Coordinates of C-alpha atoms and ligand atoms in Angstrom, one line a residue:
M8 CA -215.5 -67.6 15.4
E9 CA -213.9 -65.0 12.6
E10 CA -212.6 -66.8 9.6
K11 CA -209.2 -66.4 8.1
A12 CA -209.0 -64.0 5.4
P13 CA -208.6 -65.9 2.3
R14 CA -205.2 -66.1 -0.2
R15 CA -205.5 -63.7 -3.0
K16 CA -204.7 -64.7 -6.3
N17 CA -201.4 -63.4 -6.2
G18 CA -200.2 -66.0 -3.6
H19 CA -199.6 -64.4 -0.8
R20 CA -201.7 -62.6 2.6
R21 CA -201.9 -59.0 3.3
P22 CA -198.7 -58.5 5.3
A23 CA -199.3 -57.1 8.9
F24 CA -198.8 -53.8 9.5
Q25 CA -195.3 -53.5 10.4
M26 CA -194.1 -50.5 12.5
R27 CA -191.3 -52.6 14.5
I28 CA -188.1 -51.8 12.4
S29 CA -184.6 -54.1 12.8
T30 CA -182.5 -52.1 14.6
K31 CA -179.9 -54.9 15.0
Y32 CA -177.2 -52.9 13.2
A33 CA -178.2 -49.5 14.0
P34 CA -175.9 -47.3 15.9
R35 CA -174.6 -48.0 19.5
K36 CA -173.9 -45.4 21.8
V37 CA -170.6 -45.7 23.5
A38 CA -168.9 -44.5 26.9
D39 CA -167.9 -41.4 27.0
G40 CA -163.9 -41.1 25.5
Q41 CA -164.0 -44.6 23.7
A42 CA -163.2 -44.3 20.2
L43 CA -165.7 -45.9 17.8
S44 CA -164.7 -49.6 15.9
C45 CA -167.0 -51.6 14.0
I46 CA -169.1 -54.4 15.1
K47 CA -167.6 -57.4 15.3
Q48 CA -169.8 -60.1 14.5
T49 CA -169.4 -61.1 10.8
S50 CA -169.3 -63.6 8.3
L51 CA -166.2 -61.9 6.3
A52 CA -163.0 -63.7 6.2
P53 CA -159.8 -61.2 7.1
E54 CA -158.5 -61.2 3.6
Q55 CA -162.3 -59.7 2.5
M56 CA -162.0 -57.4 5.4
L57 CA -158.6 -56.0 4.1
E58 CA -160.4 -56.0 0.3
L59 CA -163.2 -53.5 1.8
Y60 CA -160.4 -51.4 3.8
R61 CA -158.8 -51.3 -0.3
Y62 CA -161.9 -50.1 -1.8
L63 CA -162.6 -47.7 1.2
K64 CA -159.1 -45.9 0.8
L65 CA -159.6 -45.8 -2.8
T66 CA -162.8 -44.0 -2.6
R67 CA -161.6 -41.5 -0.8
L68 CA -158.6 -40.9 -2.7
V69 CA -159.7 -41.0 -6.0
E70 CA -162.3 -38.1 -4.7
E71 CA -159.5 -36.3 -3.3
R72 CA -157.7 -36.4 -6.3
I73 CA -160.5 -35.0 -8.2
V74 CA -161.0 -32.1 -6.1
N75 CA -156.9 -31.8 -7.1
L76 CA -157.9 -32.1 -10.6
Y77 CA -161.0 -29.8 -9.8
R78 CA -158.6 -26.7 -8.7
Q79 CA -156.1 -26.8 -11.2
T80 CA -158.9 -26.4 -13.4
K81 CA -158.5 -30.2 -14.8
V82 CA -162.2 -31.2 -14.2
V83 CA -165.3 -29.7 -16.3
G84 CA -168.7 -29.6 -14.1
G85 CA -169.1 -29.9 -10.4
V86 CA -167.0 -32.5 -7.8
Y87 CA -169.5 -34.4 -5.5
R88 CA -168.0 -36.1 -2.3
S89 CA -168.7 -39.0 -0.1
F90 CA -166.2 -37.7 2.1
G91 CA -167.6 -39.3 6.2
Q92 CA -169.7 -41.7 4.6
E93 CA -167.9 -44.2 1.8
A94 CA -168.7 -46.9 3.9
T95 CA -172.2 -47.0 3.0
A96 CA -171.6 -48.0 -0.5
V97 CA -168.4 -49.8 -0.2
G98 CA -170.1 -52.4 2.7
S99 CA -173.7 -52.9 1.0
A100 CA -172.5 -53.2 -2.7
Y101 CA -169.9 -55.8 -1.4
A102 CA -172.9 -58.0 -0.1
L103 CA -174.0 -58.3 -3.9
R104 CA -173.4 -60.8 -6.7
K105 CA -171.3 -59.9 -9.7
D106 CA -174.4 -60.3 -11.7
D107 CA -176.6 -57.9 -9.2
F108 CA -177.4 -54.8 -10.5
I109 CA -177.3 -51.1 -8.7
T110 CA -178.1 -47.5 -9.6
P111 CA -175.7 -45.7 -7.9
I112 CA -176.2 -42.0 -7.3
I113 CA -173.9 -38.9 -6.5
R114 CA -172.6 -39.9 -3.0
D115 CA -172.3 -43.8 -4.5
L116 CA -168.8 -43.7 -5.9
G117 CA -167.4 -47.1 -3.5
A118 CA -170.2 -48.8 -5.2
C119 CA -169.2 -48.7 -8.7
F120 CA -165.6 -49.8 -7.3
V121 CA -166.7 -52.6 -5.5
K122 CA -168.6 -53.3 -9.0
G123 CA -165.3 -53.4 -11.0
I124 CA -165.3 -49.6 -12.5
K125 CA -161.6 -48.6 -12.4
P126 CA -160.4 -45.4 -11.4
R127 CA -159.0 -44.5 -14.6
E128 CA -162.5 -44.7 -15.6
I129 CA -163.9 -42.3 -13.1
F130 CA -160.7 -39.5 -13.6
A131 CA -161.7 -39.4 -17.4
Q132 CA -165.1 -39.2 -17.0
Y133 CA -164.8 -36.1 -14.6
M134 CA -162.5 -34.8 -17.2
A135 CA -164.4 -35.1 -20.1
K136 CA -162.5 -36.9 -22.0
A137 CA -163.0 -39.2 -25.1
W138 CA -161.7 -42.4 -23.1
G139 CA -164.3 -42.1 -20.2
P140 CA -167.2 -44.7 -20.1
S141 CA -169.7 -41.8 -20.9
G142 CA -167.0 -40.7 -24.3
G143 CA -167.3 -36.8 -23.0
K144 CA -171.0 -36.6 -23.3
D145 CA -172.0 -36.3 -19.5
L146 CA -170.0 -36.1 -16.6
N147 CA -169.0 -36.8 -13.1
V148 CA -171.2 -39.7 -12.2
H149 CA -173.4 -39.5 -15.0
F150 CA -172.6 -42.6 -16.7
G151 CA -173.8 -46.4 -16.7
Y152 CA -172.1 -49.6 -17.4
M153 CA -175.2 -52.3 -18.2
D154 CA -172.1 -55.2 -18.4
K155 CA -170.9 -54.2 -14.9
G156 CA -174.6 -54.5 -13.7
F157 CA -175.1 -50.7 -13.0
I158 CA -177.7 -48.4 -14.2
G159 CA -176.1 -44.2 -15.0
P160 CA -178.3 -42.0 -13.1
I161 CA -181.2 -40.3 -14.6
S162 CA -181.6 -38.2 -11.7
H163 CA -180.5 -38.2 -8.0
L164 CA -184.4 -37.7 -7.0
G165 CA -186.3 -40.7 -6.6
D166 CA -186.5 -42.0 -10.6
M167 CA -184.2 -44.6 -10.1
I168 CA -186.1 -46.8 -7.9
P169 CA -188.8 -47.6 -10.5
V170 CA -186.4 -47.8 -12.9
M171 CA -184.9 -50.9 -10.5
G172 CA -188.2 -52.1 -10.2
G173 CA -188.7 -52.3 -14.1
I174 CA -185.1 -53.6 -14.0
L175 CA -186.2 -56.6 -12.0
L176 CA -189.9 -57.1 -13.7
G177 CA -188.4 -57.5 -16.5
A178 CA -185.4 -60.4 -14.8
R179 CA -188.3 -61.7 -13.4
M180 CA -190.0 -62.7 -16.9
Q181 CA -186.3 -63.5 -18.1
Q182 CA -186.1 -66.0 -15.3
K183 CA -183.3 -64.2 -14.0
D184 CA -182.6 -64.1 -9.8
I185 CA -180.3 -60.7 -9.9
V186 CA -181.3 -58.4 -7.0
G187 CA -181.2 -55.0 -7.6
L188 CA -179.7 -52.1 -5.0
A189 CA -181.1 -48.8 -5.7
Y190 CA -179.3 -45.9 -3.4
I191 CA -181.3 -42.9 -2.6
G192 CA -180.6 -39.7 -0.3
D193 CA -182.7 -38.5 2.4
G194 CA -184.0 -35.7 0.4
G195 CA -184.8 -37.9 -2.9
S196 CA -186.7 -40.2 -0.7
S197 CA -189.4 -37.5 0.0
T198 CA -190.1 -37.8 -3.6
G199 CA -193.0 -39.2 -5.2
A200 CA -190.8 -41.3 -7.6
F201 CA -189.1 -43.1 -4.6
Y202 CA -193.2 -43.9 -3.2
E203 CA -194.3 -44.9 -6.3
G204 CA -191.4 -47.1 -7.2
L205 CA -191.4 -48.6 -4.0
N206 CA -195.0 -49.1 -3.4
F207 CA -194.8 -51.2 -6.9
A208 CA -191.8 -53.7 -6.0
A209 CA -193.8 -54.4 -2.7
V210 CA -196.7 -55.4 -4.0
Q211 CA -194.9 -57.0 -6.9
R212 CA -192.4 -58.9 -4.4
L213 CA -189.9 -58.0 -6.6
P214 CA -186.2 -58.3 -5.2
L215 CA -185.1 -54.3 -4.6
I216 CA -183.0 -53.1 -1.4
V217 CA -183.5 -49.4 -1.3
I218 CA -180.5 -48.0 0.8
V219 CA -181.5 -44.3 1.9
E220 CA -178.4 -42.5 3.1
Y221 CA -179.5 -40.3 6.0
N222 CA -176.3 -38.2 5.5
H223 CA -178.5 -34.9 7.4
Y224 CA -178.7 -32.5 4.4
A225 CA -180.0 -31.9 1.0
Y226 CA -178.2 -29.9 -0.5
S227 CA -178.4 -27.0 2.4
T228 CA -181.7 -28.0 3.8
P229 CA -181.5 -30.3 6.9
T230 CA -183.6 -33.6 6.9
S231 CA -185.2 -32.8 10.1
M232 CA -187.0 -29.8 7.6
Q233 CA -188.0 -31.6 5.1
T234 CA -189.8 -35.1 6.8
A235 CA -191.5 -35.3 10.0
V236 CA -190.3 -38.9 10.6
R237 CA -187.3 -39.5 12.7
H238 CA -186.3 -42.5 11.5
L239 CA -186.7 -42.7 7.3
A240 CA -186.7 -47.0 8.0
E241 CA -190.1 -45.8 9.7
R242 CA -191.4 -45.4 5.8
A243 CA -191.3 -48.9 5.2
A244 CA -194.4 -49.6 7.5
A245 CA -196.5 -47.6 4.6
F246 CA -194.9 -50.1 1.8
G247 CA -195.8 -53.6 4.1
I248 CA -191.8 -54.5 4.0
P249 CA -189.0 -54.5 6.6
G250 CA -187.3 -51.7 7.7
Y251 CA -183.6 -51.6 9.0
I252 CA -181.5 -48.7 10.3
V253 CA -178.0 -49.7 9.9
D254 CA -174.4 -47.3 11.2
G255 CA -173.4 -46.4 8.1
N256 CA -170.2 -45.6 9.3
D257 CA -169.1 -48.9 10.3
V258 CA -168.3 -50.8 7.0
I259 CA -168.9 -54.6 8.4
A260 CA -172.7 -53.9 9.8
C261 CA -173.3 -51.8 6.2
Y262 CA -172.3 -55.1 4.5
E263 CA -174.3 -57.7 6.8
V264 CA -177.6 -55.7 6.9
T265 CA -177.7 -55.9 3.0
R266 CA -176.6 -59.7 2.9
Q267 CA -179.2 -59.9 5.7
A268 CA -181.4 -58.2 3.2
V269 CA -180.4 -60.0 -0.4
D270 CA -180.9 -63.2 1.5
Y271 CA -184.7 -61.9 2.0
A272 CA -185.0 -60.8 -1.8
R273 CA -183.4 -63.4 -3.3
G274 CA -185.5 -66.0 -1.7
G275 CA -188.7 -64.5 -2.9
Q276 CA -189.8 -62.8 0.0
G277 CA -189.4 -59.0 -1.4
A278 CA -188.6 -55.2 -1.2
V279 CA -186.3 -54.5 1.5
L280 CA -185.7 -50.6 3.1
I281 CA -182.8 -49.7 4.7
E282 CA -181.6 -46.2 6.5
A283 CA -178.1 -46.0 7.2
K284 CA -177.6 -43.6 9.3
T285 CA -174.4 -41.1 8.0
Y286 CA -173.3 -37.6 7.7
R287 CA -172.1 -35.6 4.7
R288 CA -168.8 -33.8 5.8
K289 CA -168.6 -32.1 2.1
G290 CA -171.0 -29.7 1.0
H291 CA -173.5 -31.0 -1.6
A292 CA -170.5 -30.0 -4.4
E293 CA -166.8 -28.4 -3.9
H294 CA -168.0 -25.3 -4.5
D295 CA -171.1 -25.0 -1.6
D296 CA -169.0 -23.4 1.3
Q297 CA -171.2 -25.0 3.7
R298 CA -172.0 -21.9 5.4
Y299 CA -175.3 -23.1 6.9
I300 CA -174.1 -25.9 8.7
P301 CA -174.0 -25.3 12.5
E302 CA -170.4 -24.6 14.2
G303 CA -168.5 -27.7 15.2
E304 CA -170.9 -30.4 13.7
I305 CA -168.6 -31.5 11.0
E306 CA -165.4 -31.4 13.7
H307 CA -167.6 -33.8 15.8
W308 CA -168.0 -36.4 13.2
A309 CA -164.8 -36.3 12.1
T310 CA -162.9 -36.8 15.6
H311 CA -165.2 -39.3 16.6
N312 CA -167.3 -40.6 13.4
D313 CA -164.8 -41.3 10.2
P314 CA -165.6 -44.4 8.6
V315 CA -162.2 -45.1 7.5
D316 CA -160.7 -44.5 10.8
R317 CA -163.2 -46.6 12.4
F318 CA -162.5 -49.7 10.1
E319 CA -158.9 -49.1 10.6
K320 CA -158.9 -49.2 14.6
F321 CA -161.3 -52.6 14.4
L322 CA -158.7 -54.3 11.6
L323 CA -155.7 -53.0 14.3
D324 CA -157.8 -54.0 17.3
Q325 CA -159.0 -57.2 15.7
S326 CA -155.2 -58.3 14.7
V327 CA -156.5 -58.5 11.2
A328 CA -153.6 -56.4 10.2
N329 CA -150.9 -54.7 11.6
R330 CA -149.9 -50.7 10.5
E331 CA -147.7 -51.6 8.3
K332 CA -150.0 -53.9 6.3
L333 CA -152.6 -51.1 5.8
D334 CA -149.8 -48.5 4.6
E335 CA -149.2 -51.1 2.0
I336 CA -152.1 -51.2 0.9
T337 CA -152.3 -47.2 1.1
A338 CA -149.4 -47.4 -0.8
A339 CA -150.5 -49.9 -3.8
V340 CA -154.1 -47.4 -3.8
T341 CA -151.8 -44.3 -3.9
R342 CA -150.0 -45.7 -6.6
E343 CA -153.0 -47.1 -8.5
I344 CA -154.8 -43.4 -8.5
D345 CA -151.1 -41.8 -9.5
E346 CA -151.0 -44.4 -12.7
D347 CA -155.1 -43.7 -14.2
S348 CA -155.1 -40.0 -13.4
E349 CA -151.8 -39.4 -15.8
W350 CA -153.1 -41.6 -18.0
A351 CA -156.3 -39.9 -17.9
E352 CA -154.9 -36.5 -18.2
S353 CA -152.8 -37.5 -20.8
S354 CA -156.3 -39.0 -23.0
P355 CA -157.8 -37.3 -25.8
M356 CA -161.1 -34.6 -25.8
P357 CA -163.8 -36.4 -28.0
E358 CA -164.4 -35.5 -31.8
A359 CA -167.4 -33.4 -32.0
E360 CA -168.9 -36.0 -34.2
G361 CA -168.8 -38.4 -31.4
A362 CA -171.5 -36.8 -30.3
A363 CA -173.9 -37.7 -32.8
Y364 CA -173.3 -41.3 -31.7
G365 CA -174.3 -43.4 -28.9
V366 CA -177.5 -41.1 -28.4
F367 CA -179.8 -42.5 -31.1
D368 CA -179.9 -46.0 -32.8
D369 CA -176.6 -46.1 -34.2
S370 CA -177.8 -48.0 -37.4
I371 CA -180.1 -45.2 -38.2
A372 CA -177.9 -42.5 -39.8
P373 CA -178.1 -39.4 -36.7
A374 CA -181.0 -37.0 -37.7
F375 CA -178.2 -33.9 -38.2
R376 CA -175.7 -36.1 -40.2
P377 CA -175.5 -34.3 -43.4
K378 CA -174.5 -30.9 -41.2
V379 CA -172.3 -32.6 -38.9
L380 CA -170.6 -35.3 -40.3
P381 CA -168.6 -35.4 -43.8
S382 CA -171.2 -37.9 -46.0
Ligands
LIG17 C1 -185.1 -33.9 -11.0 C2 -184.1 -32.9 -9.9 N1 -184.1 -31.6 -9.4 C3 -182.5 -31.4 -8.8 C4 -181.6 -32.3 -8.8 C5 -180.8 -31.3 -8.2 N2 -180.1 -32.7 -7.1 C6 -179.4 -33.3 -7.2 S1 -179.1 -34.1 -5.6 C7 -179.8 -33.1 -4.8 C8 -179.9 -33.4 -3.6 C9 -180.3 -34.2 -2.8 O1 -180.2 -35.0 -1.9 P1 -180.5 -36.3 -0.9 O2 -181.3 -36.9 -1.6 O3 -180.4 -35.7 0.8 O4 -179.2 -37.0 -1.2 P2 -177.3 -36.4 -1.1 O5 -176.7 -34.9 -2.2 O6 -177.2 -35.6 0.4 O7 -176.3 -37.4 -1.0 C10 -180.1 -32.1 -5.7 C11 -181.5 -31.0 -5.3 C12 -181.8 -33.0 -9.6 N3 -180.3 -34.3 -9.8 N4 -182.8 -33.6 -10.5
LIG18 MG1 -179.1 -36.0 2.3

């Protein structure tokens, strides 16, 4: 009789080849003419659902205001939106603990809000103001907040996955039980850094959750032109880790699948790959006129699969809230946005010499001090 392979030094047997991916939270086909809602099986309490609704509306309306400021030439640089895919970032980040870490990319503003970032910080950052989180040194979502558990993006193309692996390895050495959630686009998931980072996390059994946002495009390249796999979650098999497909426009499904992954990762079982099926309804950035999109495609998603509409329908159908309650939440969000954008607009631009600080160790005189700073 064949003997069982001995346990390896690191304590686990080679995992079985996993071609199967979980589709429990995958998008469902609905009967013709029936509007999409959200999954009903959830552990979320009604007040948590209303909080999720607030984050969804906040994300959409903050981005709308940023576009408004951009058209008035008050924004420095580009504007990147998560329009139509807000549920993925909001629902997934909501499944984390306060001390867990995230690495958001350009479509994950909602996750930053869930982590405790205020709209005023986002407005000031987009306008390169001194009171923004990077003090005008960088733009849009290029900023981090270590004490809120979020790492600023180095690049949007996969590099944050090995960085998060390093954070989690460091946390393990410090005996902290934090989980790391790294977001990546469909395009970014075809880069070398994605493979190296996830492979390392898988073999080290690090508590890393990677969410691949399949939003159909990387800049102007359709996903089918940059990868031969149909479902990006299938790639989990290459790393020997579990893979899930989730309906990225169903905020409850995004929460539930991430919560399951968080339990698995925090329980010491290792990394998880989640593919969120969604759609980028705006261009790569505000300047992109989307001429490469087939006619009717955006309208189709807008009419049938908008994450905010779907969640509203759910909340009303399930009697979690009535229309007045939802309007009240939206009105409060709008008031906050009005106040915060005004605060950011009236805040100062940075002083030139500020550029010399916060780059290297501030206790050492900046290299160009004699030329820039008064002695
Ligand atoms: C090394 C590097 N090259 C190029 C870019 C510019 N860039 C930022 S996002 C992006 C496309 C990403 O597409 P995808 O991964 O599908 O994410 P999505 O924008 O759809 O969310 C590109 C080319 C970059 N940030 N870093
Ligand atoms: Mg993409």
